[in-house]
CSV table of C-alpha atoms in Angstrom, one decimal:
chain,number,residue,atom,x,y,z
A,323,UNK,CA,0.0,0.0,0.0
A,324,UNK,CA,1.8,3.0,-1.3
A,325,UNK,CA,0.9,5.4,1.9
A,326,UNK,CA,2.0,8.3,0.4
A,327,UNK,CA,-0.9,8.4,-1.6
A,328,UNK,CA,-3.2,8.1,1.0
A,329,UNK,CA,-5.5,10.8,2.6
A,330,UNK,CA,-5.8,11.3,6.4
A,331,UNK,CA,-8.2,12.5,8.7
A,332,UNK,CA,-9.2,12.0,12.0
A,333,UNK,CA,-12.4,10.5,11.0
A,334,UNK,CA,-11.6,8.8,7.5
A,335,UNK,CA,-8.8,7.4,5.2
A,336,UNK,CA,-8.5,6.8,1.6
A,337,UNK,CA,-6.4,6.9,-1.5
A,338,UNK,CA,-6.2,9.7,-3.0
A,339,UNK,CA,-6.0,9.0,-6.5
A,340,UNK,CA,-8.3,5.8,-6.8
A,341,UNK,CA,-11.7,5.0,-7.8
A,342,UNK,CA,-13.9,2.5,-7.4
A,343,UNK,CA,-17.0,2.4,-10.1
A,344,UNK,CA,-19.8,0.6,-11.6
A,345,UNK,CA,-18.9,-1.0,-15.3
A,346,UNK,CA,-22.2,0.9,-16.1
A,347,UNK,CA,-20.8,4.0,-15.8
A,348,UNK,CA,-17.5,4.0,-16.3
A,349,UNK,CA,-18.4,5.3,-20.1
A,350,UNK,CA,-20.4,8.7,-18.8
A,351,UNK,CA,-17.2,9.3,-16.0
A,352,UNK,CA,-14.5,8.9,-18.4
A,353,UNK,CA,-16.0,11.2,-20.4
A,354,UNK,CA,-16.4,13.7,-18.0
A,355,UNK,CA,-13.3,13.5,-16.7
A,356,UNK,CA,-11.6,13.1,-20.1
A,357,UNK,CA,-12.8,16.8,-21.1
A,358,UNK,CA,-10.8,17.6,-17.3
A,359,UNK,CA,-7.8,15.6,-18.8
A,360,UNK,CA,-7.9,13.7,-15.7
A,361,UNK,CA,-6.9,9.8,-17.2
A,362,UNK,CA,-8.5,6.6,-15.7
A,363,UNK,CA,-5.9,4.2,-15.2
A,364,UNK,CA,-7.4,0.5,-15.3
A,365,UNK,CA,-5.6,-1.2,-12.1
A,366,UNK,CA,-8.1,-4.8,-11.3
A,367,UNK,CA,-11.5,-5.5,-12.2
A,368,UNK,CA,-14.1,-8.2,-10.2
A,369,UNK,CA,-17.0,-10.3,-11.5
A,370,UNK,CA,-18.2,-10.9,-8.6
A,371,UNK,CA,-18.6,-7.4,-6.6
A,372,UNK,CA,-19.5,-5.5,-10.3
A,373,UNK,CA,-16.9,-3.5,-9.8
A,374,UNK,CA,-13.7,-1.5,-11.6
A,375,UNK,CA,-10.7,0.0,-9.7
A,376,UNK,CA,-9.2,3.1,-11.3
A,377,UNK,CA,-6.2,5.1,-11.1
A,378,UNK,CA,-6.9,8.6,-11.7
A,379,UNK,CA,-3.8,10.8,-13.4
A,380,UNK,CA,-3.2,14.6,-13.0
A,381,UNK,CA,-6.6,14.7,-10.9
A,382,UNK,CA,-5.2,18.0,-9.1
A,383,UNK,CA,-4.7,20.0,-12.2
A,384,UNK,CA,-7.7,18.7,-13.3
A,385,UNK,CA,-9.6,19.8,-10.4
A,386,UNK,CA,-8.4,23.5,-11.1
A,387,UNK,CA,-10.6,24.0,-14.6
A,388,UNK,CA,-13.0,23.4,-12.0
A,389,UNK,CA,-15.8,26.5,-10.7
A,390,UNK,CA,-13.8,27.7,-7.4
A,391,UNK,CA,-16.5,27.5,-5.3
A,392,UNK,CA,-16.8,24.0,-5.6
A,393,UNK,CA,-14.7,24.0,-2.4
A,394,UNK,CA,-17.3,25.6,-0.6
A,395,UNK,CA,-20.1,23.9,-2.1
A,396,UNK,CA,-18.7,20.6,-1.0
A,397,UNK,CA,-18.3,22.0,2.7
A,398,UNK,CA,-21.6,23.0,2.6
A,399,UNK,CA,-23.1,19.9,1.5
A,400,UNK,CA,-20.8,17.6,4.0
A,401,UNK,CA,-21.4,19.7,7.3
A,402,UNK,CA,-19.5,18.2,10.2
A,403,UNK,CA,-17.5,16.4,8.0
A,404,UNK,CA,-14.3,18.5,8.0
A,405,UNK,CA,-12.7,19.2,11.1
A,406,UNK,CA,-10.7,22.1,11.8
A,407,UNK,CA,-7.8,22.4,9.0
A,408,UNK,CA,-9.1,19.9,6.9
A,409,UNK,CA,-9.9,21.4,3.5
A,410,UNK,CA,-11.2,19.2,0.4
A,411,UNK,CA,-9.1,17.1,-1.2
A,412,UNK,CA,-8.8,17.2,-5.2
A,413,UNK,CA,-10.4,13.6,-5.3
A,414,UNK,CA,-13.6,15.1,-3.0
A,415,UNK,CA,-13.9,17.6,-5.6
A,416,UNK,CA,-13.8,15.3,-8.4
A,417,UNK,CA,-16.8,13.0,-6.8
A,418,UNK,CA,-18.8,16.0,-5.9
A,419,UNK,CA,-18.4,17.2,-9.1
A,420,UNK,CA,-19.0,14.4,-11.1
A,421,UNK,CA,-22.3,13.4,-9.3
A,422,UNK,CA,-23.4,17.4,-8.9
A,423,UNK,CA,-23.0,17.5,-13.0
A,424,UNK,CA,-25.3,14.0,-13.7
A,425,UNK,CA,-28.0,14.8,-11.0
A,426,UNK,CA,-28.6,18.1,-12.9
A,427,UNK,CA,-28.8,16.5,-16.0
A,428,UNK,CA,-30.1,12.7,-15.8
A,429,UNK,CA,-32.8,14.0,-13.3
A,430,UNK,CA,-31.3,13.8,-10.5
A,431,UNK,CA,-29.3,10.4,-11.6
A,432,UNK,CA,-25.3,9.8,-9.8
A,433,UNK,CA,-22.6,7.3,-11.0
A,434,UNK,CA,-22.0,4.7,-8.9
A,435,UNK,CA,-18.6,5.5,-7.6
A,436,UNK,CA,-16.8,6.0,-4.9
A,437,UNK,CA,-13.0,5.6,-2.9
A,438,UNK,CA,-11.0,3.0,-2.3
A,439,UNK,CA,-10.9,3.4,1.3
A,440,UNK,CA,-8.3,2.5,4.1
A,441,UNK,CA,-9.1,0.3,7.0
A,442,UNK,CA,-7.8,-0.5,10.4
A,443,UNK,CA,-7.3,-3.5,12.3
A,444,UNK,CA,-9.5,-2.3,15.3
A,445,UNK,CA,-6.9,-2.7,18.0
A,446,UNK,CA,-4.4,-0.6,15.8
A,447,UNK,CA,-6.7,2.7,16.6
A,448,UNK,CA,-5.8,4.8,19.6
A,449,UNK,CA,-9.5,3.4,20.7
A,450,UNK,CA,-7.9,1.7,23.8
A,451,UNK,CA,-4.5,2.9,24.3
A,452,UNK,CA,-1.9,2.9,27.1
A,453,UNK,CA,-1.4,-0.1,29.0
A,454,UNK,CA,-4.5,-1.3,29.1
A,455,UNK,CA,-4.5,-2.1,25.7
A,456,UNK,CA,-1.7,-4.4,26.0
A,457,UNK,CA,-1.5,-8.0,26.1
A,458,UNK,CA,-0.4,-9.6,29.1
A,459,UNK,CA,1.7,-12.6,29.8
A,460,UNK,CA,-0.8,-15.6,31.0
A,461,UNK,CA,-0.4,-19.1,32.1
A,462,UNK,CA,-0.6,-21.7,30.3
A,463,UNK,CA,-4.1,-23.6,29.4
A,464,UNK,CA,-5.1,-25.9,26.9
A,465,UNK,CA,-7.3,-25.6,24.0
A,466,UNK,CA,-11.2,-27.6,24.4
A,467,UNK,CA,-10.5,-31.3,22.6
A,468,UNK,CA,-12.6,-31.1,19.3
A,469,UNK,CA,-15.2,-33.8,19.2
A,470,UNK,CA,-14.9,-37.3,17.3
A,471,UNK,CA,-17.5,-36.7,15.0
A,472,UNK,CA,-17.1,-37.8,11.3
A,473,UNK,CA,-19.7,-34.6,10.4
A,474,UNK,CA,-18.6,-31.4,8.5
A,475,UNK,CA,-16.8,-29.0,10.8
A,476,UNK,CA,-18.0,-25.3,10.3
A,477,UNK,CA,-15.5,-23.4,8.5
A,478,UNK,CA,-14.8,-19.9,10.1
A,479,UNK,CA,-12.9,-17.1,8.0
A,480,UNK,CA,-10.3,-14.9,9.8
A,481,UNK,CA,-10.2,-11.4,8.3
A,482,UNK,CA,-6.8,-10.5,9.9
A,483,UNK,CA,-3.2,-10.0,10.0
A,484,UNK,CA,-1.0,-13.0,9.1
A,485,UNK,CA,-1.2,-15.5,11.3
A,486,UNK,CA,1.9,-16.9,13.9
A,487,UNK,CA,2.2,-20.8,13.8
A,488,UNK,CA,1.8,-21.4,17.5
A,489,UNK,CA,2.2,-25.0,18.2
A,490,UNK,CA,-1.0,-25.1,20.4
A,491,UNK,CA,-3.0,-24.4,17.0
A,492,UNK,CA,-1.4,-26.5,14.9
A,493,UNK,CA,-4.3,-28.8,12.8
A,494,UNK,CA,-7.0,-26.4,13.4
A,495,UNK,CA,-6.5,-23.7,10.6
A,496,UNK,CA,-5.7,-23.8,6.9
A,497,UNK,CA,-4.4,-20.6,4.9
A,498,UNK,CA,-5.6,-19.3,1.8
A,499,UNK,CA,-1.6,-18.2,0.6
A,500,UNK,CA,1.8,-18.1,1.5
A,501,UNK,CA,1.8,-14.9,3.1
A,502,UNK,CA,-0.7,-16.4,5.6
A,503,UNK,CA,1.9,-17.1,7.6
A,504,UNK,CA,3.5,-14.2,10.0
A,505,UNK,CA,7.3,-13.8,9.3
A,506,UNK,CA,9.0,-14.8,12.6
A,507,UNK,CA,11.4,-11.9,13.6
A,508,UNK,CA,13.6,-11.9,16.6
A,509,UNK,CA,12.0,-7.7,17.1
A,510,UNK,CA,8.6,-8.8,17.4
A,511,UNK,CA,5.7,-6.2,18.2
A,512,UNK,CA,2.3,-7.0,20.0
A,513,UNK,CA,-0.1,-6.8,16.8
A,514,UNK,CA,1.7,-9.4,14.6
A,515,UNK,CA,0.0,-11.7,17.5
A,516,UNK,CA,-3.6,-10.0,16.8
A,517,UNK,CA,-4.3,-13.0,14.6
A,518,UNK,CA,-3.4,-15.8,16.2
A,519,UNK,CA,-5.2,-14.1,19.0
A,520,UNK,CA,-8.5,-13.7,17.5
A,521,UNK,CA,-8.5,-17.6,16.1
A,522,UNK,CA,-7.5,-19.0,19.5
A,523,UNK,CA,-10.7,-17.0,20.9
A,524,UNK,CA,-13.1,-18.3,18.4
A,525,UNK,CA,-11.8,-21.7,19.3
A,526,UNK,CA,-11.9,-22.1,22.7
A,527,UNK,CA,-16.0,-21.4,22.0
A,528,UNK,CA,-16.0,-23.6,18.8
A,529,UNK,CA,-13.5,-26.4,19.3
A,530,UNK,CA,-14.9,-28.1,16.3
A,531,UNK,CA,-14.4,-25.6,13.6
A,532,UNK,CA,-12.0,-25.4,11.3
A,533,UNK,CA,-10.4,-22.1,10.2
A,534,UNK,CA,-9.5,-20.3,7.3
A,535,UNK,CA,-6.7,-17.3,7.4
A,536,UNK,CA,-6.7,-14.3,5.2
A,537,UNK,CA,-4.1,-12.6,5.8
A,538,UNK,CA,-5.7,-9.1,4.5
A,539,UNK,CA,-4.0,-6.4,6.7
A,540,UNK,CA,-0.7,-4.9,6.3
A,541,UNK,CA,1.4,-6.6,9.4
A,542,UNK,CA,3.7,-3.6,9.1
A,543,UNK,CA,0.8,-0.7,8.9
A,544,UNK,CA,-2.5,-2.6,10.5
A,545,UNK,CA,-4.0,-1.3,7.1
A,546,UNK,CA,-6.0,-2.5,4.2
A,547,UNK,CA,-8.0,-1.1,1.8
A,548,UNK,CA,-11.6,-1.4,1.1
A,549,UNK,CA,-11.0,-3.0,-2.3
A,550,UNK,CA,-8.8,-6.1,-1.2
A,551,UNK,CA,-11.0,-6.5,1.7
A,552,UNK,CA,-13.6,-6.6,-0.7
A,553,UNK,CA,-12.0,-8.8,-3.2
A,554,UNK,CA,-10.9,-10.9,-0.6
A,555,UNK,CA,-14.7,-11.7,0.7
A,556,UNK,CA,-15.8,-12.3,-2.6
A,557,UNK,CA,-12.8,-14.5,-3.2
A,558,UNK,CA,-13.6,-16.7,0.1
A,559,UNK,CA,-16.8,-18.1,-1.6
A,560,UNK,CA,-14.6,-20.8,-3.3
A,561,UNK,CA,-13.6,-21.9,0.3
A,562,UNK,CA,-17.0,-23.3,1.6
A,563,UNK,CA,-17.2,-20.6,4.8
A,564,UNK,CA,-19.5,-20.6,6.9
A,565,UNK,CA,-18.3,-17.7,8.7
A,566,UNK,CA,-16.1,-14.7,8.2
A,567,UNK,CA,-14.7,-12.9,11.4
A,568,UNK,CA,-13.5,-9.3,11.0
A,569,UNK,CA,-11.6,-8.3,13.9
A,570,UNK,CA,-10.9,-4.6,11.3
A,571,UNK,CA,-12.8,-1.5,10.5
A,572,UNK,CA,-13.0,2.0,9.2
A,573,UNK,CA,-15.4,5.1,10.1
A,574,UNK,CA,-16.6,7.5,6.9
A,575,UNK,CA,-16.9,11.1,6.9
A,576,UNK,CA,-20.5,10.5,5.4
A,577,UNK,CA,-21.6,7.6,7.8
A,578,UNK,CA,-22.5,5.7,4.3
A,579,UNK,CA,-21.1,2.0,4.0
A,580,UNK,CA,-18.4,2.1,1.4
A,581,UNK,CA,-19.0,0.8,-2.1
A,582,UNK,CA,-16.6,-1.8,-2.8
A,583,UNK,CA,-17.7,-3.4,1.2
A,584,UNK,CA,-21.6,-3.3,0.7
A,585,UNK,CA,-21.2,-5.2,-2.5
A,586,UNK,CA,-18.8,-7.8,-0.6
A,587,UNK,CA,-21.3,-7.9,2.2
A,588,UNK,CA,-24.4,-8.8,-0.2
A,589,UNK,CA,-22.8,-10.8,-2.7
A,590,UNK,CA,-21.4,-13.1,0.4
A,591,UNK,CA,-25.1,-13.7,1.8
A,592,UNK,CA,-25.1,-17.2,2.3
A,593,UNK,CA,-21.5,-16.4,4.6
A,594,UNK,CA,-22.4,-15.4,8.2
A,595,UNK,CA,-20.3,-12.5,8.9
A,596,UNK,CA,-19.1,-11.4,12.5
A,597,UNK,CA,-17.3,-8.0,13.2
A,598,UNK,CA,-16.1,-5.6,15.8
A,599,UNK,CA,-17.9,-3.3,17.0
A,600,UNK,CA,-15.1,-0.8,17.9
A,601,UNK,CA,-13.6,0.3,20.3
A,602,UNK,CA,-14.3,3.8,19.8
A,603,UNK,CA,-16.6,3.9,23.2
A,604,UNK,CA,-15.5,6.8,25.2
A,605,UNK,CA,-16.3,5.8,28.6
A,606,UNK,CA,-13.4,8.2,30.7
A,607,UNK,CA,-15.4,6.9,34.2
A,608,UNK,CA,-15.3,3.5,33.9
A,609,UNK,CA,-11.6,3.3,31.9
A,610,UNK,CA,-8.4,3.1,34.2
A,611,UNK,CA,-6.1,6.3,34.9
A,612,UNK,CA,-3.6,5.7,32.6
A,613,UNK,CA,-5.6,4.4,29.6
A,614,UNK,CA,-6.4,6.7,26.5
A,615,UNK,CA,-10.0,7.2,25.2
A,616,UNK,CA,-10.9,7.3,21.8
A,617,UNK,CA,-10.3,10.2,19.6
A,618,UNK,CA,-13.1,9.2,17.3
A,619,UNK,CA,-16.6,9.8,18.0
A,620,UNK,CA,-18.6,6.7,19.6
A,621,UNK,CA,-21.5,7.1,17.3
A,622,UNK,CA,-19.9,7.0,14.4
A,623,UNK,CA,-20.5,3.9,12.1
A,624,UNK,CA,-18.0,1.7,12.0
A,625,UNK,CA,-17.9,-0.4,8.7
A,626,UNK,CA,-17.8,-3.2,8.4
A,627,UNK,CA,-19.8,-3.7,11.9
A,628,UNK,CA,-22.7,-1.2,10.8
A,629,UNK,CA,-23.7,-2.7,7.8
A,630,UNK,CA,-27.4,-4.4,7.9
A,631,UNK,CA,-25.5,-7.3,6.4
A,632,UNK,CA,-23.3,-8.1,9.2
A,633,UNK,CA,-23.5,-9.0,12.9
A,634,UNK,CA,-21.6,-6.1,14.9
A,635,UNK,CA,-20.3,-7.2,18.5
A,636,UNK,CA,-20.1,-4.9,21.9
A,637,UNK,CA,-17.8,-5.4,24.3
A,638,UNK,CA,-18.8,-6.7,27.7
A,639,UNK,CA,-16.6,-5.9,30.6
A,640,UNK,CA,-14.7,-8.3,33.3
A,641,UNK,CA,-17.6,-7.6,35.2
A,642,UNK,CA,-19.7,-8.9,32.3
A,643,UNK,CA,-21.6,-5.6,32.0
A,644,UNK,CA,-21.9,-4.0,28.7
A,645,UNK,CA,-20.3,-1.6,27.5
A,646,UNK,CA,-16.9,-1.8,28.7
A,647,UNK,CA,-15.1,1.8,28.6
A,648,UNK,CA,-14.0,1.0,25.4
A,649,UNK,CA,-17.2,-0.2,23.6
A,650,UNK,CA,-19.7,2.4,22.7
A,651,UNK,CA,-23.2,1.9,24.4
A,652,UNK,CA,-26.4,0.6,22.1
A,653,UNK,CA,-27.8,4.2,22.2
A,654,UNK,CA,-24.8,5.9,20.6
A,655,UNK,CA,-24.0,2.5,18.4
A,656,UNK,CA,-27.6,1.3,17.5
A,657,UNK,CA,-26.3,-0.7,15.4
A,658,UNK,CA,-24.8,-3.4,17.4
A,659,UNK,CA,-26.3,-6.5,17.7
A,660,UNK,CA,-25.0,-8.7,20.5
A,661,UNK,CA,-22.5,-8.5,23.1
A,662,UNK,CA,-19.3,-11.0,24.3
A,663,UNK,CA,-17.0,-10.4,26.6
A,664,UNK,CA,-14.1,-8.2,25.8
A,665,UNK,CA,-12.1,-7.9,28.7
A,666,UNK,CA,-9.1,-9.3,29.9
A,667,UNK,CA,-10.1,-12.6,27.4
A,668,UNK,CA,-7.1,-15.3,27.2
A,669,UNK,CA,-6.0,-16.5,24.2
A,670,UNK,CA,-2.6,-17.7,22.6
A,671,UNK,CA,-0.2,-15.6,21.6
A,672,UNK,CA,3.7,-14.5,20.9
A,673,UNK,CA,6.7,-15.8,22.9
A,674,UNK,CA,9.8,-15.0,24.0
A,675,UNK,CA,10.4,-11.1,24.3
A,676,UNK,CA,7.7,-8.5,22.8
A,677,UNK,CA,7.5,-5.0,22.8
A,678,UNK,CA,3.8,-3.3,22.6
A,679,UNK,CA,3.0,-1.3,19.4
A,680,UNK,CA,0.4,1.4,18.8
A,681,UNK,CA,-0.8,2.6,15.0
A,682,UNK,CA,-0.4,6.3,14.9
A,683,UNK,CA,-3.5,6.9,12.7
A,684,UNK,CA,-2.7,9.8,11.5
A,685,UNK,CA,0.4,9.2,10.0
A,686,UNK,CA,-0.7,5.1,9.3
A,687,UNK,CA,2.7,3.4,10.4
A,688,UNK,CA,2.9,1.0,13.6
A,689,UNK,CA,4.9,2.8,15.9
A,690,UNK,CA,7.0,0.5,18.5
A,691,UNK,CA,6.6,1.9,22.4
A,692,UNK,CA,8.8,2.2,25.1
A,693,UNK,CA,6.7,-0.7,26.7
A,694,UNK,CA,7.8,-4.7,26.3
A,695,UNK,CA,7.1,-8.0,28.1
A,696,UNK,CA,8.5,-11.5,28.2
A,697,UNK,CA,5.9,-14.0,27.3
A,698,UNK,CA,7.2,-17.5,28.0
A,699,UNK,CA,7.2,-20.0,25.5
A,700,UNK,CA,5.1,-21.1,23.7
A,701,UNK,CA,3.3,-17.7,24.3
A,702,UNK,CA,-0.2,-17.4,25.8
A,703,UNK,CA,-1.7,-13.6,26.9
A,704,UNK,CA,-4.6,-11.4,28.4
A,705,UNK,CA,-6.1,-8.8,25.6
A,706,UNK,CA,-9.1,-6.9,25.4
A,707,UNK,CA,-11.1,-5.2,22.8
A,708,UNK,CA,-14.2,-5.6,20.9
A,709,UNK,CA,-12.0,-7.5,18.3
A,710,UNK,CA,-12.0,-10.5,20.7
A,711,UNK,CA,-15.9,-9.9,21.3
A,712,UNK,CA,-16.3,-10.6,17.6
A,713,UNK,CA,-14.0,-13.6,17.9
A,714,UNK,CA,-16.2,-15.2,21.2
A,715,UNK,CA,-19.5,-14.7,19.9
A,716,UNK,CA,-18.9,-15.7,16.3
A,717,UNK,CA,-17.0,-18.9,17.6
A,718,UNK,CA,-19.9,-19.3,20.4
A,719,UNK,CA,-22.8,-19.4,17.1
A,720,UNK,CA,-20.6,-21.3,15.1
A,721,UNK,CA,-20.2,-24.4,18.1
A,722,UNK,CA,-23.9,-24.0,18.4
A,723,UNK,CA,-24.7,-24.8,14.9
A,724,UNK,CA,-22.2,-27.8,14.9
A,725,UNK,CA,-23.7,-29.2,18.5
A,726,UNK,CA,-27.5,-28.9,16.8
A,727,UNK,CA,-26.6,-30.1,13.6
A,728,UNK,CA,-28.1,-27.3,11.7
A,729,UNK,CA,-26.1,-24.5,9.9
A,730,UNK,CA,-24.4,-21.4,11.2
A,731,UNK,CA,-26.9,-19.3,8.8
A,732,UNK,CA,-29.6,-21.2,10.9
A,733,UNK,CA,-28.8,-19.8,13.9
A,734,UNK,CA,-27.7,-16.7,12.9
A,735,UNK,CA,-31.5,-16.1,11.7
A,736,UNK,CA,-32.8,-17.8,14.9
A,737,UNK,CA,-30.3,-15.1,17.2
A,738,UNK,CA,-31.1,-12.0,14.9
A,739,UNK,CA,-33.9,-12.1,12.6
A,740,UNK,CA,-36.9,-12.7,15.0
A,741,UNK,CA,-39.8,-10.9,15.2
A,742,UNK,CA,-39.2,-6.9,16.6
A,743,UNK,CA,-40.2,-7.2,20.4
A,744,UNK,CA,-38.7,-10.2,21.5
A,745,UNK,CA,-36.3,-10.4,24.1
A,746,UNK,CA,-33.0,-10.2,24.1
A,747,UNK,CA,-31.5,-14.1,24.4
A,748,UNK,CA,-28.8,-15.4,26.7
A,749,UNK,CA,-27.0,-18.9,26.4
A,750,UNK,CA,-25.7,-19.6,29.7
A,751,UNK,CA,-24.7,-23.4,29.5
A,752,UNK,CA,-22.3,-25.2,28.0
A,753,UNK,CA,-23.2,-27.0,24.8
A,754,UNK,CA,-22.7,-31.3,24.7
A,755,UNK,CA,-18.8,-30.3,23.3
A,756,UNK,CA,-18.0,-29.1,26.8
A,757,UNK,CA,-16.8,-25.7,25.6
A,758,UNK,CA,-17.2,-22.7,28.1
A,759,UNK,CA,-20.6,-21.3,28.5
A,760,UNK,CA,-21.8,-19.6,25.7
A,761,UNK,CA,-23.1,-16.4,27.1
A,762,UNK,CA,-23.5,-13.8,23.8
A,763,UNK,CA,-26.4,-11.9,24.9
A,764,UNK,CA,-28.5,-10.8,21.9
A,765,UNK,CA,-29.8,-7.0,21.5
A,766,UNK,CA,-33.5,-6.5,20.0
């Protein structure tokens, strides 16, 4: 990912010289920005989302044949959007512009188009920072035993960083490429263990499935973009999923789920997908001394845990009260579906020497602390964050299907598409497997 060419804010990311369209209109937008002399660069094209990814050439001097007061047009029409000493960028300009100019004359008809955003792995964000945010050194435990049955294990997808081969894990996964696998280095930071992490949670609830890595973020930056994530969901419908768990996000300026994601999301529909809420919750009360709030707003939407196509997961505290200080509450995240626990979870992890690592959003590189720890070998840890929510409840769902013999989809529709005014349901047992109590609690 060529960062350079990336646009920050404190809300949003994108690049800033890509597209993202519709094959139906790529004709009408070249045209228009052909008479700009603003060239669209083919870079990859996908059956299965319908869409085209551009490269857009001397966009900024294109821009300038532009009316000057598109700038304050666009302001005006994205109130709230721009913080203080954030200005348009050209790409803004060129969207605004393109769908201003059809609107007024197709009756009121706009290209779909739209950028190729960035996305972070949720933990990466400043959401729960300082110490708290680190994993801890735990003891040792042992994975549940996976059942004897002959039947179909439910496949789970891991939307993630690569993963680290921990011993304790061997036989339960499969990868999907060779850079599945996390490059063992002897300078080893916290997040190249997110992965590993988030697996080992979904396991200790479903014991029986099997799982599928996809290594889709950056190990060095946290980051991806919304077109390989994208790309990469379409892609894992050749791989018999059951389940995808996202334990990565990204907020927009608009609040409008991206382009290239909402097509993933609907063209995946038979795929039961999980995903982190955030941990954007701003709870300063409830949050220890030393830890950092969020910078970003708790009611912003975070994609892909906002979209009606996907099952967005609080955090629960060690108390097992929702929200924990990190996790936004169900009044300022409507959105959110269920709730796991988030706090202080156990799962495997690094070993040997590791120093914790924060992303600094704003400039999108993983920046090494002052902060370390020695996690014996072969590496187990504490973490918390509504990445590891997502991880409980979609392993909890997916053990439940398996122990019932009827499909994750199944219960997914059972858990979340009941009539409006039931109430909220708690499993508090311990399926026939003899995996810890499932205890998602479901939101109405």
């Amino acid at each position: 990912m060529a960062d350079d060419k990336v646009v920050r804010r404190r809300i949003e990311a994108f690049f800033s010289d890509q597209i993202v369209i519709d094959p139906k209109d790529v004709r009408q937008v070249g045209q228009e920005l052909d008479a700009l002399d603003i060239k669209m660069v083919p870079l990859q094209s996908s059956l299965r989302l319908g869409l085209h990814l551009y490269q857009l050439g001397d966009l900024a001097e294109g821009v300038r044949l532009l009316d000057p007061g598109l700038v304050e047009r666009v302001k005006r029409a994205a109130v709230g959007t721009y913080m203080e000493g954030e200005e348009p960028s050209a790409l803004d300009l060129a969207l605004f512009y393109l769908r201003e100019k059809s609107a007024a004359e197709h009756a009121g008809y706009r290209p779909v188009i739209a950028k190729n955003r960035v996305y972070e792995n949720i933990e990466g964000s400043p959401y729960s920072g300082g110490s708290v945010g680190d994993p801890r050194p735990a003891p040792a435990f042992t994975l549940p035993a996976r059942s004897h049955s002959s039947r179909r294990r439910p496949r789970i997808g891991i939307m993630d960083t690569p993963i680290h081969a921990h011993p304790r894990f061997a036989g339960r996964y499969v990868t999907d490429s060779d850079d599945a696998l996390l490059e063992e280095r002897q300078d080893r930071v916290s997040f190249s263990g997110h992965a590993i992490f988030v697996a080992s949670v979904a396991a200790q609830q479903a014991p029986d499935a099997e799982f599928v890595i996809y290594p889709v973020l950056n190990p060095d930056r946290l980051t991806t973009s919304s077109w390989r994530l994208a790309t990469t969901m379409a892609g894992a419908m050749d791989d018999d999923l059951d389940m995808m768990i996202m334990a990565l996000g990204g907020a927009t300026a608009d609040g409008r789920e991206p382009l290239a994601l909402a097509r993933a999301c609907e063209r995946t529909s038979g795929i039961v997908k999980v995903a982190a809420l955030g941990n954007n919750g701003r709870n300063e009360a409830g949050a220890p001394e030393d830890v950092q709030v969020s910078e970003l707003p708790p009611n912003i939407p975070m994609w892909p845990a906002a979209s009606s196509t996907v099952i967005a997961v609080g955090a629960r505290n060690a108390d097992d009260v929702f929200p924990a200080y990190f996790s936004p509450t169900q009044e300022q995240a409507p959105w959110v579906d269920c709730t796991a626990p988030g706090q202080n979870l156990r799962g495997l992890f690094l070993s040997g020497h590791v120093w914790m690592a924060e992303l600094n959003v704003l400039e999108g590189v993983v920046e090494r602390t002052d902060r370390s720890d020695y996690f014996p070998s072969p590496g187990y840890a504490t973490w918390s964050g509504s990445s590891f929510s997502a991880a409980y409840a979609g392993g909890a769902m997916a053990q439940r299907a398996y122990t019932q013999g009827i499909s994750v989809q199944e219960v997914a529709d059972r858990l979340f598409r009941e009539e409006p005014g039931s109430t909220p349901t708690t499993y508090d047992h311990a399926p026939s497997a003899g995996i810890d109590g499932i205890d998602v609690i479901r939101f109405q």
